[in-house]
PDB file of C-alpha atoms in Angstrom:
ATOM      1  CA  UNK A 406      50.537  90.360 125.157  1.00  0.00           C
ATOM      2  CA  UNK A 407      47.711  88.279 124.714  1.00  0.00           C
ATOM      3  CA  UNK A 408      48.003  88.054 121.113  1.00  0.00           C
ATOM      4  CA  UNK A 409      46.723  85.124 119.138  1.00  0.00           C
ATOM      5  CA  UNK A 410      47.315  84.346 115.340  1.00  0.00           C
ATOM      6  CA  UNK A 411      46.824  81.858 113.220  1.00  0.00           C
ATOM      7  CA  UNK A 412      47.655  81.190 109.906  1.00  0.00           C
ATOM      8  CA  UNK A 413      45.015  79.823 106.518  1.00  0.00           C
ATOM      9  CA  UNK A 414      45.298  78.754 103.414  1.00  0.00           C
ATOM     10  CA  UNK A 415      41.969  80.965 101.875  1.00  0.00           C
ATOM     11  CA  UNK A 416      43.402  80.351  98.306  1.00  0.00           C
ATOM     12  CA  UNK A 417      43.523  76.349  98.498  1.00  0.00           C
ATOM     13  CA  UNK A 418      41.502  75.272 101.562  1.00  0.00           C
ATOM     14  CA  UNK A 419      37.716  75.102 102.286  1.00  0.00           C
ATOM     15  CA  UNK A 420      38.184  73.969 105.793  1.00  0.00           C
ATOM     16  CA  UNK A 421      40.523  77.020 106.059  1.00  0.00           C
ATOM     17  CA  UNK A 422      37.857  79.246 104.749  1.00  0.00           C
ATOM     18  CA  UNK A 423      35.311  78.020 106.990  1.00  0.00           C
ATOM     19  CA  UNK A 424      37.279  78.483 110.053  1.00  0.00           C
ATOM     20  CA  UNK A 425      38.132  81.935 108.930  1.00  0.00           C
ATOM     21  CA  UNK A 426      33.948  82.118 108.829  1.00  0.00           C
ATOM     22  CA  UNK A 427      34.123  81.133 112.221  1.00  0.00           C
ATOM     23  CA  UNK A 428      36.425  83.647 113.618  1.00  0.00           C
ATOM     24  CA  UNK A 429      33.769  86.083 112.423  1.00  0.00           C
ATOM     25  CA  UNK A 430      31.629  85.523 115.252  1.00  0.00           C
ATOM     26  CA  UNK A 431      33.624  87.000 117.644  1.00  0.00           C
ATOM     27  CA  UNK A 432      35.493  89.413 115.397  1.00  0.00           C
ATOM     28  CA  UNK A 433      34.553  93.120 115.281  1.00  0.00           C
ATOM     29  CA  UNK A 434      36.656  93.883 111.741  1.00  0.00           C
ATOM     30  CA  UNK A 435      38.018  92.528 108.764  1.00  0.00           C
ATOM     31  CA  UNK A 436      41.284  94.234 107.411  1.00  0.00           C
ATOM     32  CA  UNK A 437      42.330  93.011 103.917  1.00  0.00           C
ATOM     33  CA  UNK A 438      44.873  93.459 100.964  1.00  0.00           C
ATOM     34  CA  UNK A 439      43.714  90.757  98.306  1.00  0.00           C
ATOM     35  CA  UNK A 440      43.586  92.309  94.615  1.00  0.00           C
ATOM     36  CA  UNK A 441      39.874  93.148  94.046  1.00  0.00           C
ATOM     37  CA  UNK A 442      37.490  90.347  93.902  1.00  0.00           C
ATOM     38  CA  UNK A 443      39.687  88.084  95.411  1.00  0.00           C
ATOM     39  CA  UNK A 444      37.933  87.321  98.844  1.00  0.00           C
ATOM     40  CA  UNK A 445      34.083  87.474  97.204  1.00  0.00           C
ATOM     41  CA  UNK A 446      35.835  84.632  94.552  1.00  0.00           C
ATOM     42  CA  UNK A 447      36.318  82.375  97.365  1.00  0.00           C
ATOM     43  CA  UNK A 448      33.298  82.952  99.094  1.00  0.00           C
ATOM     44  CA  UNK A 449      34.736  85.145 101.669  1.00  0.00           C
ATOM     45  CA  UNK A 450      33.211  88.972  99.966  1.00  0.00           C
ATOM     46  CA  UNK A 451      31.726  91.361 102.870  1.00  0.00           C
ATOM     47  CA  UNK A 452      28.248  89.830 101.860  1.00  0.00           C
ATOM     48  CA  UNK A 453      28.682  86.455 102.627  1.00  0.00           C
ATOM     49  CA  UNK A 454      30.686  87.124 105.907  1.00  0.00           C
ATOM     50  CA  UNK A 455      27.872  89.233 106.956  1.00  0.00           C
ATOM     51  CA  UNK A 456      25.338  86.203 106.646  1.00  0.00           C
ATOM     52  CA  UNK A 457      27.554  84.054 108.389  1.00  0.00           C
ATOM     53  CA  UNK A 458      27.509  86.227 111.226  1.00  0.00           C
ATOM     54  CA  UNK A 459      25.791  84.251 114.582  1.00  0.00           C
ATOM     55  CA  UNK A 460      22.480  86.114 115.269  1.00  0.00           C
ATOM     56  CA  UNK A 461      22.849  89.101 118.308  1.00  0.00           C
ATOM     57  CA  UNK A 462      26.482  89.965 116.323  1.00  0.00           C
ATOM     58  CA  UNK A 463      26.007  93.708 115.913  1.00  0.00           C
ATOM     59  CA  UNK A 464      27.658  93.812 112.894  1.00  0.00           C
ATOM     60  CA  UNK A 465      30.951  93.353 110.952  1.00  0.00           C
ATOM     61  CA  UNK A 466      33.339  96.202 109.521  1.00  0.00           C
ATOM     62  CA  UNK A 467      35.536  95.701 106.819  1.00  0.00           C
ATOM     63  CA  UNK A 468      38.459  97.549 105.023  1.00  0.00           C
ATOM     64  CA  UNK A 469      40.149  96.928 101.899  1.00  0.00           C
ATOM     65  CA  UNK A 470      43.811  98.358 100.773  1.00  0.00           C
ATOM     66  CA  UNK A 471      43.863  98.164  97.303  1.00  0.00           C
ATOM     67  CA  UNK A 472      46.862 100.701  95.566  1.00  0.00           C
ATOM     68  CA  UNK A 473      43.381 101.891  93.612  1.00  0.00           C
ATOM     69  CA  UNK A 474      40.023 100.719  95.442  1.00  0.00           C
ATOM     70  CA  UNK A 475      37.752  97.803  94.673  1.00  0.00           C
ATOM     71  CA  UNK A 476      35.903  99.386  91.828  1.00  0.00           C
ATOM     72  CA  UNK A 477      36.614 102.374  88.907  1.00  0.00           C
ATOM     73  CA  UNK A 478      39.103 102.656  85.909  1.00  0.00           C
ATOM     74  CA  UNK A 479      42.015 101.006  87.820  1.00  0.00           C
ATOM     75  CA  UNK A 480      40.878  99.229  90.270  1.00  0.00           C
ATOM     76  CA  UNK A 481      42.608  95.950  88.234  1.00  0.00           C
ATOM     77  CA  UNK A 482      45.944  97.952  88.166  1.00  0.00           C
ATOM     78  CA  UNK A 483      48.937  96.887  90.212  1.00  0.00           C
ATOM     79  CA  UNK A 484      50.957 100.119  91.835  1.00  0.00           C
ATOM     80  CA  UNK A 485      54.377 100.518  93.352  1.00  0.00           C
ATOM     81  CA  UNK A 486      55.235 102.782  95.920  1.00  0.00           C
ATOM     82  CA  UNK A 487      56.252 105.870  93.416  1.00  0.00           C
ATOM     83  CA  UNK A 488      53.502 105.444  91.647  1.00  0.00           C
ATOM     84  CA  UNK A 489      50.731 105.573  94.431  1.00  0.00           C
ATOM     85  CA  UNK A 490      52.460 108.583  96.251  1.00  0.00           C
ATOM     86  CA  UNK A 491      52.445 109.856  92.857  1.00  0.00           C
ATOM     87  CA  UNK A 492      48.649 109.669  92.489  1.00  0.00           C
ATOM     88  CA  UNK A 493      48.537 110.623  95.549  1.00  0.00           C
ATOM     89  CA  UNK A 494      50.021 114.081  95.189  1.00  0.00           C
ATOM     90  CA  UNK A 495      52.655 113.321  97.932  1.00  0.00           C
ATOM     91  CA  UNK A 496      55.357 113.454  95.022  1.00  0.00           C
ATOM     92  CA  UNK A 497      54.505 117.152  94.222  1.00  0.00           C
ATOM     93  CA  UNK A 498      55.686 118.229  97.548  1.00  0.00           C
ATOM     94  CA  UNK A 499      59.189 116.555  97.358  1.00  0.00           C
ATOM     95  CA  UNK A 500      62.096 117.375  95.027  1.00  0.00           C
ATOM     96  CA  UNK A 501      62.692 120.563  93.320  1.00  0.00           C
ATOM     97  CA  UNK A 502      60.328 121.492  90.369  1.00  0.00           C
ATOM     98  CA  UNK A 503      62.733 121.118  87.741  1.00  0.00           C
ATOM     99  CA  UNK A 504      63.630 117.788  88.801  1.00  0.00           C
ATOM    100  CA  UNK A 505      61.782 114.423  88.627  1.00  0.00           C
ATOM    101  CA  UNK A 506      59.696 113.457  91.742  1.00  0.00           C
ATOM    102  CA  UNK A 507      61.830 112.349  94.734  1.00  0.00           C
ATOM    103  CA  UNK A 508      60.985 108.568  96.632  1.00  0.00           C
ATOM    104  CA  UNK A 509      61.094 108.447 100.619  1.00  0.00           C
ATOM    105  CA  UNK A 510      63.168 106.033 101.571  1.00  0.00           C
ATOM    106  CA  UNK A 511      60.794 103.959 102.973  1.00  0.00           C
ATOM    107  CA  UNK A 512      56.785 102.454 101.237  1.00  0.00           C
ATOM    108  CA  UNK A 513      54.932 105.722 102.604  1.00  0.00           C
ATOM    109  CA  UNK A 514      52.068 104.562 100.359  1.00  0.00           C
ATOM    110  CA  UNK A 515      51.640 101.453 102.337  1.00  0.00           C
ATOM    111  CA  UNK A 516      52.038 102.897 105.508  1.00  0.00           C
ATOM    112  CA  UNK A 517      49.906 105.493 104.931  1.00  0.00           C
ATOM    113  CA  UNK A 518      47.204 103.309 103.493  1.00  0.00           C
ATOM    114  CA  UNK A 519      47.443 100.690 107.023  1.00  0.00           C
ATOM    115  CA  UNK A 520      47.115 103.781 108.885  1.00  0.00           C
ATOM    116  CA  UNK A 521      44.332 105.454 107.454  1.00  0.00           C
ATOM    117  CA  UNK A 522      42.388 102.111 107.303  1.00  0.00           C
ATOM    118  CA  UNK A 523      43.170 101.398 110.984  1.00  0.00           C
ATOM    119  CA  UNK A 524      41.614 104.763 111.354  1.00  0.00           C
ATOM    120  CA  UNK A 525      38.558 103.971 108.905  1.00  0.00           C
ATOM    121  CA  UNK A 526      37.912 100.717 110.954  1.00  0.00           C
ATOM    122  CA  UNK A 527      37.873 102.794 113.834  1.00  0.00           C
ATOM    123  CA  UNK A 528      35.271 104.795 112.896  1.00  0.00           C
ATOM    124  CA  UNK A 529      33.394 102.735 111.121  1.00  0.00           C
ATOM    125  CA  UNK A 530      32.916 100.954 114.838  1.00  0.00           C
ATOM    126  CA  UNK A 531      32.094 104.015 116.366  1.00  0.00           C
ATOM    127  CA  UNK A 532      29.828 104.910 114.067  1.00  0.00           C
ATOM    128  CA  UNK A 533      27.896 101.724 113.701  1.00  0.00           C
ATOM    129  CA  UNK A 534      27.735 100.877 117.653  1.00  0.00           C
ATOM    130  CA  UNK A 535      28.857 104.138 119.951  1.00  0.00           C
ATOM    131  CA  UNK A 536      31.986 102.322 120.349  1.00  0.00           C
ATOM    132  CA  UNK A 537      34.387 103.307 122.844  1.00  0.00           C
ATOM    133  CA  UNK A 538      36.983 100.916 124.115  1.00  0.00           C
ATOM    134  CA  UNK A 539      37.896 101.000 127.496  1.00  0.00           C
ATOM    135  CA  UNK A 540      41.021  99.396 125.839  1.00  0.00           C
ATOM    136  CA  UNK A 541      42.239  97.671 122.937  1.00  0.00           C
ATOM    137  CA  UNK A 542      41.545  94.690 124.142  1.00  0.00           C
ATOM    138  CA  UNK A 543      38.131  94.738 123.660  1.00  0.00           C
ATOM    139  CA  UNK A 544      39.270  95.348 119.631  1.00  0.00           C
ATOM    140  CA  UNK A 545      38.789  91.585 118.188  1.00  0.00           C
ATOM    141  CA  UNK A 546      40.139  91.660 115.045  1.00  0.00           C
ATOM    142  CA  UNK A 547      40.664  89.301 111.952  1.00  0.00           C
ATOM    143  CA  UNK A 548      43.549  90.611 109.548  1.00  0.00           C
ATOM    144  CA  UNK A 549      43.023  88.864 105.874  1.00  0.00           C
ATOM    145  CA  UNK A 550      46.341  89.521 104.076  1.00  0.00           C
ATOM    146  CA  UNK A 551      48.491  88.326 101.242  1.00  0.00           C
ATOM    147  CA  UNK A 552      51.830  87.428 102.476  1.00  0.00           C
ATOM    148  CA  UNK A 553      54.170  90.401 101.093  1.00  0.00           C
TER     149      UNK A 553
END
């Protein structure tokens, strides 16, 4: 319900990268899942979207899901699903103590992480401009992610 997507080629296409830049100026939030560096390697970083940004915008928010954040000792380090609830400390709570950690059935990391990022955009647009939606329609929203 009044929905729109489109899909880009960031990796292989300027003109793809410069209508992404042009979505910007209506958009209210950038979600992302490229490894670290990725985006800022084709131009697209949180910098240079913010001085692409028409004047009057009031302002662009932007999350990252990473399995270990843009920066630090393994922020280069590709994670499963064990191994980020493991870091986590959701493992500790599963299983019996003499036995190794038990999975969920399903990627709790991931969902977690869309979640809580949803959550952090949220805020983050509060915060910024005394947000408060009348509905989610007023969210405009530009979702950058690697196909799974």
């Amino acid at each position: 319900s009044g929905k729109r997507s489109v899909e880009l080629d960031l990796a292989g296409s300027e003109s793809d990268r410069a209508l992404f830049r042009s979505a910007l100026a209506s958009a209210d939030a950038v979600l992302e899942s490229f490894a670290p560096g990725t985006l800022a390697g084709w131009g697209l970083g949180y910098e240079a979207l913010v001085e692409c940004l028409p004047s009057g915008h009031p302002g662009l928010v932007m999350a990252s899901i990473t399995p270990y954040g843009q920066q630090g000792p393994y922020a280069e380090f590709k994670a499963g699903d064990l191994e980020l609830v493991a870091m986590g400390g959701n493992a500790f709570l599963s299983g019996d103590p003499e036995r190794p950690p038990l999975r969920c059935s399903q990627p709790t990391a991931g969902y977690h992480a869309g979640a809580e990022a949803a959550v952090g955009l949220l805020l983050g647009l509060g915060l910024d401009r005394a947000w408060v939606p009348d509905s989610m329609s007023m969210f405009r929203f530009v979702n950058a992610n690697w196909p799974r």
